[in-house]
Short mmCIF file of C-alpha atoms in Angstrom, two decimals:
data_model
loop_
_atom_site.label_atom_id
_atom_site.label_comp_id
_atom_site.label_asym_id
_atom_site.label_seq_id
_atom_site.Cartn_x
_atom_site.Cartn_y
_atom_site.Cartn_z
CA UNK A 586 64.77 14.86 86.73
CA UNK A 587 66.51 18.20 86.37
CA UNK A 588 68.54 18.41 83.25
CA UNK A 589 72.20 19.41 83.31
CA UNK A 590 71.26 22.77 81.81
CA UNK A 591 68.73 23.41 84.59
CA UNK A 592 71.26 22.46 87.28
CA UNK A 593 73.88 24.83 85.85
CA UNK A 594 71.28 27.59 85.75
CA UNK A 595 70.46 27.09 89.45
CA UNK A 596 74.15 27.18 90.46
CA UNK A 597 74.72 30.38 88.50
CA UNK A 598 71.72 32.00 90.15
CA UNK A 599 73.00 31.09 93.62
CA UNK A 600 76.42 32.60 92.86
CA UNK A 601 74.79 35.82 91.71
CA UNK A 602 72.40 36.12 94.63
CA UNK A 603 74.87 35.52 97.48
CA UNK A 604 77.22 38.48 96.76
CA UNK A 605 74.22 40.80 96.49
CA UNK A 606 72.93 39.70 99.91
CA UNK A 607 76.37 40.20 101.49
CA UNK A 608 76.72 43.62 99.92
CA UNK A 609 73.36 44.63 101.37
CA UNK A 610 74.37 43.39 104.81
CA UNK A 611 77.62 45.36 104.69
CA UNK A 612 75.71 48.49 103.71
CA UNK A 613 73.45 48.18 106.72
CA UNK A 614 76.40 47.86 109.03
CA UNK A 615 78.02 51.03 107.55
CA UNK A 616 74.80 52.98 107.95
CA UNK A 617 74.45 51.91 111.55
CA UNK A 618 78.03 52.99 112.28
CA UNK A 619 77.54 56.34 110.49
CA UNK A 620 74.40 57.02 112.56
CA UNK A 621 76.08 56.50 115.89
CA UNK A 622 75.09 59.38 118.12
CA UNK A 623 78.26 61.35 119.12
CA UNK A 624 78.88 64.80 120.48
CA UNK A 625 81.67 66.94 119.02
CA UNK A 626 82.80 70.05 120.92
CA UNK A 627 84.53 72.93 119.14
CA UNK A 628 86.43 75.27 121.47
CA UNK A 629 87.47 78.84 120.66
CA UNK A 630 89.74 80.87 122.95
CA UNK A 631 90.50 84.55 122.35
CA UNK A 632 91.01 87.93 124.07
CA UNK A 633 88.23 90.49 124.19
CA UNK A 634 90.65 93.47 123.81
CA UNK A 635 92.29 94.18 120.47
CA UNK A 636 95.21 95.92 122.17
CA UNK A 637 96.94 94.20 125.10
CA UNK A 638 98.91 96.51 127.43
CA UNK A 639 101.18 95.64 130.31
CA UNK A 640 99.54 96.17 133.70
CA UNK A 641 96.00 96.49 132.30
CA UNK A 642 93.14 93.97 132.54
CA UNK A 643 92.84 91.51 129.62
CA UNK A 644 89.68 89.39 129.33
CA UNK A 645 90.16 85.89 127.95
CA UNK A 646 86.93 84.50 126.49
CA UNK A 647 86.07 80.85 125.75
CA UNK A 648 83.25 79.63 123.51
CA UNK A 649 82.36 75.90 123.43
CA UNK A 650 79.97 74.70 120.71
CA UNK A 651 78.49 71.24 120.29
CA UNK A 652 78.47 70.48 116.54
CA UNK A 653 77.71 66.76 116.97
CA UNK A 654 74.41 64.87 116.97
CA UNK A 655 74.30 63.98 120.66
CA UNK A 656 74.49 65.81 123.98
CA UNK A 657 77.93 66.02 125.50
CA UNK A 658 77.98 65.21 129.22
CA UNK A 659 80.54 65.61 132.00
CA UNK A 660 82.00 68.60 130.14
CA UNK A 661 85.04 69.95 131.99
CA UNK A 662 87.19 72.91 130.97
CA UNK A 663 90.83 73.26 132.07
CA UNK A 664 93.16 76.14 131.18
CA UNK A 665 96.67 77.39 131.96
CA UNK A 666 98.09 80.93 132.06
CA UNK A 667 100.61 82.17 129.50
CA UNK A 668 104.03 83.41 130.49
CA UNK A 669 104.17 86.71 132.47
CA UNK A 670 100.41 86.59 133.18
CA UNK A 671 98.62 86.75 136.52
CA UNK A 672 94.98 85.71 137.14
CA UNK A 673 92.98 88.53 138.74
CA UNK A 674 89.38 87.40 138.22
CA UNK A 675 87.60 84.16 137.30
CA UNK A 676 88.67 80.52 137.20
CA UNK A 677 90.86 78.30 134.98
CA UNK A 678 88.72 75.23 135.66
CA UNK A 679 84.98 74.94 135.00
CA UNK A 680 82.51 72.04 135.13
CA UNK A 681 79.79 72.73 132.55
CA UNK A 682 77.90 69.46 132.99
CA UNK A 683 75.99 68.97 129.73
CA UNK A 684 76.13 70.77 126.40
CA UNK A 685 73.15 69.98 124.15
CA UNK A 686 73.31 69.64 120.35
CA UNK A 687 73.78 72.93 118.54
CA UNK A 688 74.23 74.97 121.73
CA UNK A 689 77.06 77.15 123.12
CA UNK A 690 78.48 77.50 126.61
CA UNK A 691 80.80 80.39 127.41
CA UNK A 692 83.34 81.30 130.06
CA UNK A 693 85.71 84.19 130.68
CA UNK A 694 88.43 85.23 133.10
CA UNK A 695 90.69 88.28 133.55
CA UNK A 696 94.46 88.38 133.60
CA UNK A 697 97.21 91.05 133.78
CA UNK A 698 100.50 90.79 131.96
CA UNK A 699 103.48 91.85 134.08
CA UNK A 700 105.89 92.41 131.16
CA UNK A 701 105.58 94.51 128.03
CA UNK A 702 107.22 94.74 124.64
CA UNK A 703 106.96 90.94 124.35
CA UNK A 704 105.13 88.44 122.14
CA UNK A 705 102.99 85.93 124.04
CA UNK A 706 101.04 82.90 122.89
CA UNK A 707 97.88 81.92 124.73
CA UNK A 708 98.23 78.17 125.42
CA UNK A 709 95.39 75.92 124.17
CA UNK A 710 92.75 75.06 126.76
CA UNK A 711 91.58 71.47 127.18
CA UNK A 712 88.00 70.21 127.30
CA UNK A 713 87.07 66.67 128.31
CA UNK A 714 83.60 65.17 127.83
CA UNK A 715 81.61 62.01 127.23
CA UNK A 716 80.78 62.01 123.55
CA UNK A 717 78.33 59.08 123.39
CA UNK A 718 75.28 58.16 125.47
CA UNK A 719 76.09 55.73 128.27
CA UNK A 720 79.79 56.03 127.51
CA UNK A 721 82.46 55.99 130.21
CA UNK A 722 85.43 56.90 128.06
CA UNK A 723 86.23 60.64 127.96
CA UNK A 724 87.01 62.49 124.75
CA UNK A 725 89.56 65.34 125.03
CA UNK A 726 89.68 68.34 122.72
CA UNK A 727 91.89 71.42 122.59
CA UNK A 728 90.97 75.04 121.91
CA UNK A 729 92.41 77.33 119.29
CA UNK A 730 95.53 79.38 120.22
CA UNK A 731 96.21 83.08 119.80
CA UNK A 732 99.46 85.02 119.56
CA UNK A 733 99.49 88.40 121.35
CA UNK A 734 101.88 91.30 121.42
CA UNK A 735 101.91 93.00 124.79
CA UNK A 736 102.60 96.75 124.62
CA UNK A 737 104.23 98.79 127.35
CA UNK A 738 102.28 101.87 128.57
CA UNK A 739 104.76 104.10 126.69
CA UNK A 740 104.20 102.13 123.49
CA UNK A 741 100.47 102.56 123.93
CA UNK A 742 100.89 106.35 124.22
CA UNK A 743 103.07 106.34 121.12
CA UNK A 744 100.40 104.38 119.31
CA UNK A 745 97.70 106.87 120.31
CA UNK A 746 99.99 109.73 119.16
CA UNK A 747 100.54 108.07 115.81
CA UNK A 748 96.79 107.45 115.40
CA UNK A 749 96.08 111.14 116.18
CA UNK A 750 98.88 112.18 113.82
CA UNK A 751 97.52 110.02 111.05
CA UNK A 752 94.14 111.68 111.46
CA UNK A 753 95.69 115.19 111.58
CA UNK A 754 97.82 114.46 108.52
CA UNK A 755 94.84 113.03 106.59
CA UNK A 756 96.47 109.61 106.56
CA UNK A 757 99.83 110.66 105.12
CA UNK A 758 101.82 109.95 108.29
CA UNK A 759 101.06 106.64 110.00
CA UNK A 760 104.45 105.46 111.25
CA UNK A 761 107.50 107.10 112.93
CA UNK A 762 109.31 106.90 109.58
CA UNK A 763 106.45 108.75 107.87
CA UNK A 764 106.62 111.44 110.54
CA UNK A 765 110.39 111.79 110.16
CA UNK A 766 110.07 112.16 106.41
CA UNK A 767 107.23 114.63 106.86
CA UNK A 768 109.33 116.63 109.38
CA UNK A 769 112.18 116.79 106.86
CA UNK A 770 109.84 118.07 104.14
CA UNK A 771 108.27 120.63 106.48
CA UNK A 772 111.70 121.73 107.66
CA UNK A 773 112.95 122.12 104.10
CA UNK A 774 109.89 124.10 103.08
CA UNK A 775 110.09 126.23 106.25
CA UNK A 776 113.77 127.00 105.62
CA UNK A 777 113.03 127.98 102.01
CA UNK A 778 110.14 130.19 103.07
CA UNK A 779 112.22 131.79 105.83
CA UNK A 780 115.06 132.52 103.45
CA UNK A 781 112.68 134.02 100.93
CA UNK A 782 111.13 136.20 103.67
CA UNK A 783 114.58 137.39 104.76
CA UNK A 784 115.53 138.30 101.17
CA UNK A 785 112.30 140.27 100.73
CA UNK A 786 112.83 142.00 104.08
CA UNK A 787 116.41 143.01 103.14
CA UNK A 788 115.24 144.31 99.77
CA UNK A 789 112.45 146.31 101.42
CA UNK A 790 114.90 147.76 103.94
CA UNK A 791 117.31 148.80 101.20
CA UNK A 792 114.52 150.49 99.31
CA UNK A 793 113.52 152.36 102.47
CA UNK A 794 117.09 153.58 102.96
CA UNK A 795 117.32 154.63 99.33
CA UNK A 796 114.10 156.61 99.66
CA UNK A 797 115.36 158.23 102.86
CA UNK A 798 118.61 159.31 101.24
CA UNK A 799 116.80 160.64 98.22
CA UNK A 800 114.47 162.64 100.43
CA UNK A 801 117.42 164.09 102.31
CA UNK A 802 119.13 165.09 99.06
CA UNK A 803 115.97 166.85 97.85
CA UNK A 804 115.49 168.75 101.08
CA UNK A 805 119.19 169.68 101.45
CA UNK A 806 118.94 172.64 99.05
CA UNK A 807 115.87 173.94 100.79
#
């Protein structure tokens, strides 16, 4: 027969073994969930031009990257225009089909802004896709957004003039305020130089008259 001490030892062993087995089972379930193959699309939306001007073409570019561990399928891109913008080339809706792991797909379209001297925000674009193999539920993601300042043609010319002026002034005058201050300094210096020139000219003229009178006095007796 098993002694009381042996029975207690068996019960203690069972209590120690059961939690370990359950912990191992839970760990397997977590690993299986972590290894689920899913796609993850990252969407960037931006303008190709650094300077946006009213009435001139602006190219909007879109870059979609799959950073997940599975191919994204049924990938569809949908966009909307910002305020005061007109589509002149390209499409706001694209069906990309599949985007494999670690790959990019790109799209672009061209717009024209009808108003200047305004701040405009490019609305986020939406991308829907199937993130898991054999899945029927779509995942929807949004692109980044960008704030633009739309210049008028006159403001663009002013900007070019300031850039040329900054180059001509060796970087001392970059803004209208800098140019105003520089004009004041140049005007002050010019006035001072002009006054000095006038003083010297008057003195030279007086000396010439003095010489002429002296010459006449010397030749009078002759």
